[in-house]
Short mmCIF file of C-alpha atoms and ligand atoms in Angstrom, two decimals:
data_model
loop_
_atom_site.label_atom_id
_atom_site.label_comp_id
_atom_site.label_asym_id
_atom_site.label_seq_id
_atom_site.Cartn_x
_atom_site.Cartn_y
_atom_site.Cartn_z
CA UNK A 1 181.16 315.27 -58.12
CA UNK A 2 179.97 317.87 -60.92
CA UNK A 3 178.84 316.75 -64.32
CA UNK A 4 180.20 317.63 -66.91
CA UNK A 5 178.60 321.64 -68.51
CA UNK A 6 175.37 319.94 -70.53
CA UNK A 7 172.84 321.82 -72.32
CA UNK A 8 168.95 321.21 -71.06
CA UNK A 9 165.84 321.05 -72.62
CA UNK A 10 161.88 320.45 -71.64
CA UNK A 11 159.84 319.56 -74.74
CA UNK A 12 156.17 320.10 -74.10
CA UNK A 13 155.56 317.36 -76.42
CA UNK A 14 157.16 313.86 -77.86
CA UNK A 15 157.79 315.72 -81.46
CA UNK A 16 160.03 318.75 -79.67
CA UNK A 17 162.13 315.87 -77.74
CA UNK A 18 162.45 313.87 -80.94
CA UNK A 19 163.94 316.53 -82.62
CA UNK A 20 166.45 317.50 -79.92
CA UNK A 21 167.39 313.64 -80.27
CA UNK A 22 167.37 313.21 -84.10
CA UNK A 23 169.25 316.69 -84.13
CA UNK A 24 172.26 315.27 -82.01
CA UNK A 25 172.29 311.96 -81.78
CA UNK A 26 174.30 309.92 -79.95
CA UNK A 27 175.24 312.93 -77.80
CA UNK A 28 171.95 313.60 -76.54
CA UNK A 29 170.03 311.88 -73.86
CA UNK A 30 166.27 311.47 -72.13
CA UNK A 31 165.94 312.39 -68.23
CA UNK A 32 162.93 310.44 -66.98
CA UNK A 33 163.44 310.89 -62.91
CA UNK A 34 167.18 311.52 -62.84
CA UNK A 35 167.83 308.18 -60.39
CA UNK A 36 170.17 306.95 -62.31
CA UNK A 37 171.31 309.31 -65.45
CA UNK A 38 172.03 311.98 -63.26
CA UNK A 39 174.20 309.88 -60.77
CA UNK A 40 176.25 308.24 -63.70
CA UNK A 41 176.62 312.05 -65.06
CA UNK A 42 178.31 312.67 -61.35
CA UNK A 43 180.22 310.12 -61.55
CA UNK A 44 181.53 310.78 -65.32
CA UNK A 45 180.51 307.48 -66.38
CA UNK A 46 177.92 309.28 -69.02
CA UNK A 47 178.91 311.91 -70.63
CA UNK A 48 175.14 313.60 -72.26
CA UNK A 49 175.87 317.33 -74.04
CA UNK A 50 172.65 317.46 -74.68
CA UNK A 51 170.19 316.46 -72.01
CA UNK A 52 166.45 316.06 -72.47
CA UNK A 53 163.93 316.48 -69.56
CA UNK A 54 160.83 314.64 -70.71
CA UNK A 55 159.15 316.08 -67.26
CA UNK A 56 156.84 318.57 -68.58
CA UNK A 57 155.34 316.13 -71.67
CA UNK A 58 151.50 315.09 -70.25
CA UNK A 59 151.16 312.77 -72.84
CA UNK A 60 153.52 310.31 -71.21
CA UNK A 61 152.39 310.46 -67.91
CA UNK A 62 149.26 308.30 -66.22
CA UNK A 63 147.92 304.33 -65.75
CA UNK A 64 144.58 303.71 -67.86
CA UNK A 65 142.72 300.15 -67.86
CA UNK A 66 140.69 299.46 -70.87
CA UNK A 67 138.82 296.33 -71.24
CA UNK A 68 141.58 293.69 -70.28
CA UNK A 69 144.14 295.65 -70.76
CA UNK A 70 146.70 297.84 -68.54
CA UNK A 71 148.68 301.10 -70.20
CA UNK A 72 151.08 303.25 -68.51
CA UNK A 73 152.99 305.99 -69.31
CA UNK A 74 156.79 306.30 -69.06
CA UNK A 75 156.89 308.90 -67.09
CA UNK A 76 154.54 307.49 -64.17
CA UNK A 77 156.72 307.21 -61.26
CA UNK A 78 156.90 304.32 -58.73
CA UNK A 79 155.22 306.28 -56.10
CA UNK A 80 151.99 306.63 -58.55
CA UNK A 81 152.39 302.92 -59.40
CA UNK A 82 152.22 302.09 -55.67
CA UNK A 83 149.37 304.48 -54.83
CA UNK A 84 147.12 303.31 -57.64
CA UNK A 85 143.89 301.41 -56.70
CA UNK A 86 142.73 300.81 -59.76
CA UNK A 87 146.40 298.84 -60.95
CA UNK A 88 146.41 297.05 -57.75
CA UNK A 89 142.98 295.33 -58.76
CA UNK A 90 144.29 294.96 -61.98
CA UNK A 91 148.02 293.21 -61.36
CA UNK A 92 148.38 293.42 -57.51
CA UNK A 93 152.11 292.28 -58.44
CA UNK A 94 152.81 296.11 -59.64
CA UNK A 95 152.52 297.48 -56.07
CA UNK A 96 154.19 294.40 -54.14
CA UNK A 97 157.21 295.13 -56.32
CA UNK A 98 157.54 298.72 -56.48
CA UNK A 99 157.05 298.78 -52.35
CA UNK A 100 160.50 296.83 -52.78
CA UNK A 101 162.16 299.58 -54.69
CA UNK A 102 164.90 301.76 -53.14
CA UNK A 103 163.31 304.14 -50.88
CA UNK A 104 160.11 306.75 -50.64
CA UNK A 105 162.52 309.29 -52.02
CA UNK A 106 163.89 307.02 -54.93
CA UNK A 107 160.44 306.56 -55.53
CA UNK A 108 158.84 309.77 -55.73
CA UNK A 109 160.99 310.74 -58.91
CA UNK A 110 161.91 307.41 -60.26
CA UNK A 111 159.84 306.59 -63.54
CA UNK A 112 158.83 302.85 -64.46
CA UNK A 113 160.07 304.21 -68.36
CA UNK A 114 163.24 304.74 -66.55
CA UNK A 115 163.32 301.75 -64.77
CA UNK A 116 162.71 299.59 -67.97
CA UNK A 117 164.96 301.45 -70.70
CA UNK A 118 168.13 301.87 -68.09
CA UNK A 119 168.68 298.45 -68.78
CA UNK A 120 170.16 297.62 -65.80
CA UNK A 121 170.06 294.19 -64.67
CA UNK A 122 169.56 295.44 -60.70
CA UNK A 123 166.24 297.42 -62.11
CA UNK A 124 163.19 295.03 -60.80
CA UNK A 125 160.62 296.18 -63.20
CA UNK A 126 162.37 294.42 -66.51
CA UNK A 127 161.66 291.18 -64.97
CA UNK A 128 158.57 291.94 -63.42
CA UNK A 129 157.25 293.08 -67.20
CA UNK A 130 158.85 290.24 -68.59
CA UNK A 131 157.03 287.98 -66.23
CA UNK A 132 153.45 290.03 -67.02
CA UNK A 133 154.64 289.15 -70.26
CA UNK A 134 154.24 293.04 -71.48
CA UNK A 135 155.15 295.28 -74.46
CA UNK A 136 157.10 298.28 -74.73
CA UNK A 137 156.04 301.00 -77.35
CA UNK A 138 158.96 302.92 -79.02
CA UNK A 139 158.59 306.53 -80.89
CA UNK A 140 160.80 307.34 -83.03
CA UNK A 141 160.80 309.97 -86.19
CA UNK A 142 160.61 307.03 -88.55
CA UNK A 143 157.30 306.20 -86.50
CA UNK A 144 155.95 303.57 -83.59
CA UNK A 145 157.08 300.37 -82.98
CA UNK A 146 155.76 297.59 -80.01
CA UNK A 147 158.78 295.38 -78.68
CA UNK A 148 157.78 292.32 -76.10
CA UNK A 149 159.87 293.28 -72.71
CA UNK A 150 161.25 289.26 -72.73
CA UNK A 151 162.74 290.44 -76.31
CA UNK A 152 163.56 293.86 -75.08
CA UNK A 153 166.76 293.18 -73.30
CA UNK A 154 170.10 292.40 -75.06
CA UNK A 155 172.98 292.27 -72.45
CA UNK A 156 173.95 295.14 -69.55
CA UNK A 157 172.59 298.44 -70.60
CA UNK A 158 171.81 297.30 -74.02
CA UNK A 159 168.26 297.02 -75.13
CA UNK A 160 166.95 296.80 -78.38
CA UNK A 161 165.51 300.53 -77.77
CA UNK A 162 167.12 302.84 -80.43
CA UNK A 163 169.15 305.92 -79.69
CA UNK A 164 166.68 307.96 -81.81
CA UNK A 165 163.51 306.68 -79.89
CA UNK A 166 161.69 307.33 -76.42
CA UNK A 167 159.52 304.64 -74.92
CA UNK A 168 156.09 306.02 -74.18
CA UNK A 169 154.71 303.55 -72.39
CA UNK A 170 154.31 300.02 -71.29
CA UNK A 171 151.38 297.65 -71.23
CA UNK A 172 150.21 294.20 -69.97
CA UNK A 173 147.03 292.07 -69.70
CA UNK A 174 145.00 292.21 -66.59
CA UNK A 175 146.19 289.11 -64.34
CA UNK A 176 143.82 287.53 -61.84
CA UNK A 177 146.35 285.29 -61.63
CA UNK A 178 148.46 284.20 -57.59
CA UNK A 179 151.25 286.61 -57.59
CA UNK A 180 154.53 287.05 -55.64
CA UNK A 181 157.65 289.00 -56.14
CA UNK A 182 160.13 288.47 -53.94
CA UNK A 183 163.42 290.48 -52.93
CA UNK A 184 166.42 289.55 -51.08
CA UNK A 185 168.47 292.97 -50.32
CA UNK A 186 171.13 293.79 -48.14
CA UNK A 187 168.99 296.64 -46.48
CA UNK A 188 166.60 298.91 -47.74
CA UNK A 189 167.28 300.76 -50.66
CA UNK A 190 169.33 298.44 -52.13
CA UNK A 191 169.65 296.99 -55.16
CA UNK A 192 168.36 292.64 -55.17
CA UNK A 193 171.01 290.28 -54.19
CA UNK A 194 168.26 288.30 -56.13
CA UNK A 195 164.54 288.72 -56.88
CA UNK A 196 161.80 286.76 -58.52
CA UNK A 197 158.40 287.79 -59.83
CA UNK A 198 155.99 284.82 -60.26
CA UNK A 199 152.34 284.89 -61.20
CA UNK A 200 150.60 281.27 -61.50
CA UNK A 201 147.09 280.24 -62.34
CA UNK A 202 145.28 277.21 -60.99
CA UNK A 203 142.13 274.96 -62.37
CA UNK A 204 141.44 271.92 -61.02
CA UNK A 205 143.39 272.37 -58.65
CA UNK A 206 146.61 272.17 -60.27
CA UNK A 207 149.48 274.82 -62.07
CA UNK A 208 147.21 275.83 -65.46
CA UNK A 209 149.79 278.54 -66.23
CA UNK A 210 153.33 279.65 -64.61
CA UNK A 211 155.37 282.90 -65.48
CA UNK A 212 158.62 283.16 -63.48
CA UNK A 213 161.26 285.81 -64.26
CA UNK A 214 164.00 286.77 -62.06
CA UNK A 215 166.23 290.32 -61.55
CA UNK A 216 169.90 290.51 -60.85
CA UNK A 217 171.10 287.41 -61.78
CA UNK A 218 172.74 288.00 -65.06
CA UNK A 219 173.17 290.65 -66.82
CA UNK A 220 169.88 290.65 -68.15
CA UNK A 221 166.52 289.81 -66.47
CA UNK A 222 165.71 286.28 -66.80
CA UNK A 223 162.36 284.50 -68.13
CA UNK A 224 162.44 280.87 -67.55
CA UNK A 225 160.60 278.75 -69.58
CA UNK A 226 161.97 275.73 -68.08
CA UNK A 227 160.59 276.64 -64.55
CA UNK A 228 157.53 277.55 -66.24
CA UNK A 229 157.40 273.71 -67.89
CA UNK A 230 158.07 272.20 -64.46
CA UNK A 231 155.23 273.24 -62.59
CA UNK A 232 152.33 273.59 -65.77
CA UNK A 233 150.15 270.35 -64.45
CA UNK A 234 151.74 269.65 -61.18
CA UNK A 235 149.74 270.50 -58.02
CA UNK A 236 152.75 272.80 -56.95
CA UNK A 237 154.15 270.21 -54.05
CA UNK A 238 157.00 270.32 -52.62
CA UNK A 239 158.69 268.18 -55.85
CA UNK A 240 157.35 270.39 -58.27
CA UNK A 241 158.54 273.77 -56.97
CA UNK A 242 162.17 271.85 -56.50
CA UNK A 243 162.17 270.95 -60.16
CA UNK A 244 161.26 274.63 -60.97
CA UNK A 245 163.86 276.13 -58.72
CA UNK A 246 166.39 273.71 -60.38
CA UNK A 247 165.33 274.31 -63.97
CA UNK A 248 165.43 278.31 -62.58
CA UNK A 249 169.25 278.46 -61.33
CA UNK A 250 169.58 276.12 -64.59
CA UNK A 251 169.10 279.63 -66.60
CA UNK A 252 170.92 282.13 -64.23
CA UNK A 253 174.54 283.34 -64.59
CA UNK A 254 175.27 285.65 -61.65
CA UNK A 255 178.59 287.24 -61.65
CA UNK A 256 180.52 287.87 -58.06
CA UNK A 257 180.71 291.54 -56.89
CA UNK A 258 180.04 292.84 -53.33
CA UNK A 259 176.49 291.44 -52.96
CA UNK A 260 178.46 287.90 -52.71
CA UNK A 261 180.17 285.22 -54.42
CA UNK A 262 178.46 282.96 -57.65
CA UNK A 263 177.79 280.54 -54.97
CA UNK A 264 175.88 282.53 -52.64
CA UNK A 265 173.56 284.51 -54.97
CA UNK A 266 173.15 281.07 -56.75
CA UNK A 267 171.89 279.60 -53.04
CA UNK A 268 169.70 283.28 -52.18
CA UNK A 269 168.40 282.50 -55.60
CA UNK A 270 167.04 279.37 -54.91
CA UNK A 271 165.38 280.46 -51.75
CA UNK A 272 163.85 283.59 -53.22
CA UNK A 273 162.56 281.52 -56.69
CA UNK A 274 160.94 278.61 -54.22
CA UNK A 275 159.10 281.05 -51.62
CA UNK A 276 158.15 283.37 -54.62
CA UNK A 277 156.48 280.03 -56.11
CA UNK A 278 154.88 279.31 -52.82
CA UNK A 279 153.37 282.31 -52.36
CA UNK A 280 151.97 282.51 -55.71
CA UNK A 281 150.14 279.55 -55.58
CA UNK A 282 148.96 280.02 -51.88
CA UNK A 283 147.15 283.11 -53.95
CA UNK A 284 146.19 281.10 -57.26
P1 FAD B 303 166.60 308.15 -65.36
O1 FAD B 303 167.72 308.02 -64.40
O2 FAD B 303 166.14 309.53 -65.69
O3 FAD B 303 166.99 307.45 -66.74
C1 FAD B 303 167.61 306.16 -66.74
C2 FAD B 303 167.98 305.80 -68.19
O4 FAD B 303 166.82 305.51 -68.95
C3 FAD B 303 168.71 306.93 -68.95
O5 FAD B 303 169.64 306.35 -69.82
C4 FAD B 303 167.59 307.60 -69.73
O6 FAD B 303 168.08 308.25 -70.89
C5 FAD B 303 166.71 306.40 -70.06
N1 FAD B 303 165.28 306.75 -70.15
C6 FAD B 303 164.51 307.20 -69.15
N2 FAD B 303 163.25 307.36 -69.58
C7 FAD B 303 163.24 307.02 -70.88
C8 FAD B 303 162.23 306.98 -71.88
N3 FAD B 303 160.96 307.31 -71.62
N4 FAD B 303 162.59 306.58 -73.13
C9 FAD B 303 163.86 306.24 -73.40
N5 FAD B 303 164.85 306.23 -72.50
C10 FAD B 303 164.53 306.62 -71.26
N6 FAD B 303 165.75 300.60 -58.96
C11 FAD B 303 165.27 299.37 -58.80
O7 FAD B 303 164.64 298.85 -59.70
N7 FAD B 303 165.44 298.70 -57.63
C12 FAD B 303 166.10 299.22 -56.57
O8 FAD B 303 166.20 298.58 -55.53
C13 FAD B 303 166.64 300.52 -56.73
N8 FAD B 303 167.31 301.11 -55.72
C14 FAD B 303 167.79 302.38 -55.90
C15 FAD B 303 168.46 302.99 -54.84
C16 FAD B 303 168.95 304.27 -54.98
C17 FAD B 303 169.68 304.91 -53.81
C18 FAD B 303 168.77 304.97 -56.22
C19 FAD B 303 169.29 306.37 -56.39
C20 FAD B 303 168.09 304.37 -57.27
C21 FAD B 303 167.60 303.08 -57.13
N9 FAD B 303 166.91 302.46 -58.15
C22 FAD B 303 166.43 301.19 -57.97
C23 FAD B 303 166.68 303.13 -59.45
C24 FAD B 303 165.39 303.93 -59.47
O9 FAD B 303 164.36 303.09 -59.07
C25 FAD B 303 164.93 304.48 -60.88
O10 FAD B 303 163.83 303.79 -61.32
C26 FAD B 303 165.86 304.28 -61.95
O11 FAD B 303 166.95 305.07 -61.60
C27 FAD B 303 165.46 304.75 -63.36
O12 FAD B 303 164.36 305.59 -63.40
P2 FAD B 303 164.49 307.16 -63.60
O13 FAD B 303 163.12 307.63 -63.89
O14 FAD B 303 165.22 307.74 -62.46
O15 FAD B 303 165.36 307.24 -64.96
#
């Protein structure tokens, strides 16, 4: 299908796209990669008069590491994520998960900015941030605001972003911490049935830190602390990672649509959460 007639801009700067936003409002939107904006436009299920492409602004684009600390810019795509040596010695996680997104193509243009704000629960970087416990920094006319990703999200497509205000970019702590994120898909380049993101940290020679979140099993990511509690000071045996799988599914509510029944994703989920676990720790 044809969009709708839009008009298009390309700010060289955050300041030219914040105007075109403050100056229209809720009828204006930002294009990061187009992955998923421009398919709902297609499909008439966004309507955007005013579209913004945030392609040509430098400013947002790149991955720096500073100290202990990892920054990157909205507008880094997956395929620069994946192809980054110096992120994959700073939070190997970030390449195992975006190798697990879509499809080279997808991943050429798709943005992690896009992938966070979209706020859609099939996205696998809101729970992967939410697990590197990150923040999100917001730009808006009335100035720049940080907002944790495990407060970002508020229910499908709603985020506590503001209409007014781009994200810019995204940071976490370095992690030397086991890592796993695992992805149960109906074939490539789909979207997770379910998928968990897991880092853990080990000293003497038991569970000194969890971080489990999960992606596509409500409608927003899910961080559990209760998984997280069941295997802090456990030597991650086979009891332990049961009790954190159960306290897991204990925070999930998948919905039924044609990646299964409640009763299937709930069982998927279980077997992606424990092997996630065990791989993490086999790394810790
Ligand atoms: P866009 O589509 O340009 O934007 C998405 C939304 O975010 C829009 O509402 C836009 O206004 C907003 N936005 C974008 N950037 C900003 C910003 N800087 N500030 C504020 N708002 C912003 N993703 C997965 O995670 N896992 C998958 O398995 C997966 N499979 C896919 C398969 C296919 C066939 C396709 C087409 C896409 C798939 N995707 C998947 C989505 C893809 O990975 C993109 O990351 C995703 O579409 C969003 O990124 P984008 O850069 O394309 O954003």
């Amino acid at each position: 299908m044809i969009p709708p007639e839009f008009e298009y801009y390309r700010p060289k700067d955050i300041s030219g796209a914040l105007s075109v936003l403050t100056e229209h409002g809720d009828e204006a939107r930002v294009l990061a990669g187009g992955h998923s904006l421009i398919p709902m436009m297609k499909l008439r299920m966004a309507d955007v008069p005013h579209l913004i492409d945030l392609q040509d602004i430098a400013e947002l684009k790149g991955i720096a590491i500073s100290g202990d600390r990892v920054t990157i810019g909205a507008m880094t795509t997956q395929h620069e994520l994946i192809n980054s040596e110096a992120l994959h010695a700073a939070a190997p996680i970030m390449r195992e998960a975006a190798l697990q997104i879509a499809d080279p193509q997808v991943r050429y243009m798709g943005t992690i900015g896009g992938n966070v704000a979209n706020g859609d629960p099939g996205n696998d970087m809101p729970g992967l941030m939410q697990c590197l416990d990150a923040e999100f920094t917001l730009v808006g006319t009335e100035g720049t605001r940080t907002v944790a990703a495990r407060d970002f999200y508020e229910a499908a497509y709603m985020t506590a972003r503001h209409d007014e205000e781009i994200l810019t970019q995204i940071s976490f702590a370095v992690t030397e911490a086991g890592y796993a994120y695992e992805k149960q898909k109906r074939k490539i380049g789909d979207y997770a049935t379910a998928a968990c993101a897991v880092l853990i940290t080990k000293a003497g020679g038991k569970v000194a830190t969890a971080s489990i979140a999960m992606t596509n099993l409500s409608d927003v990511p899910v961080f559990s602390q209760a998984a997280n509690a069941a295997l802090v000071g456990t030597p991650c045996d086979k009891a332990a990672v049961k009790a954190a799988v159960a306290a897991a599914l204990e925070d999930i509510d998948p919905t039924e649509d044609n990646r299964g029944p409640v009763e299937f994703k709930k069982h998927v989920a279980g077997i992606i959460i424990s092997r996630a676990i065990e791989r993490a720790w086999s790394r810790a």
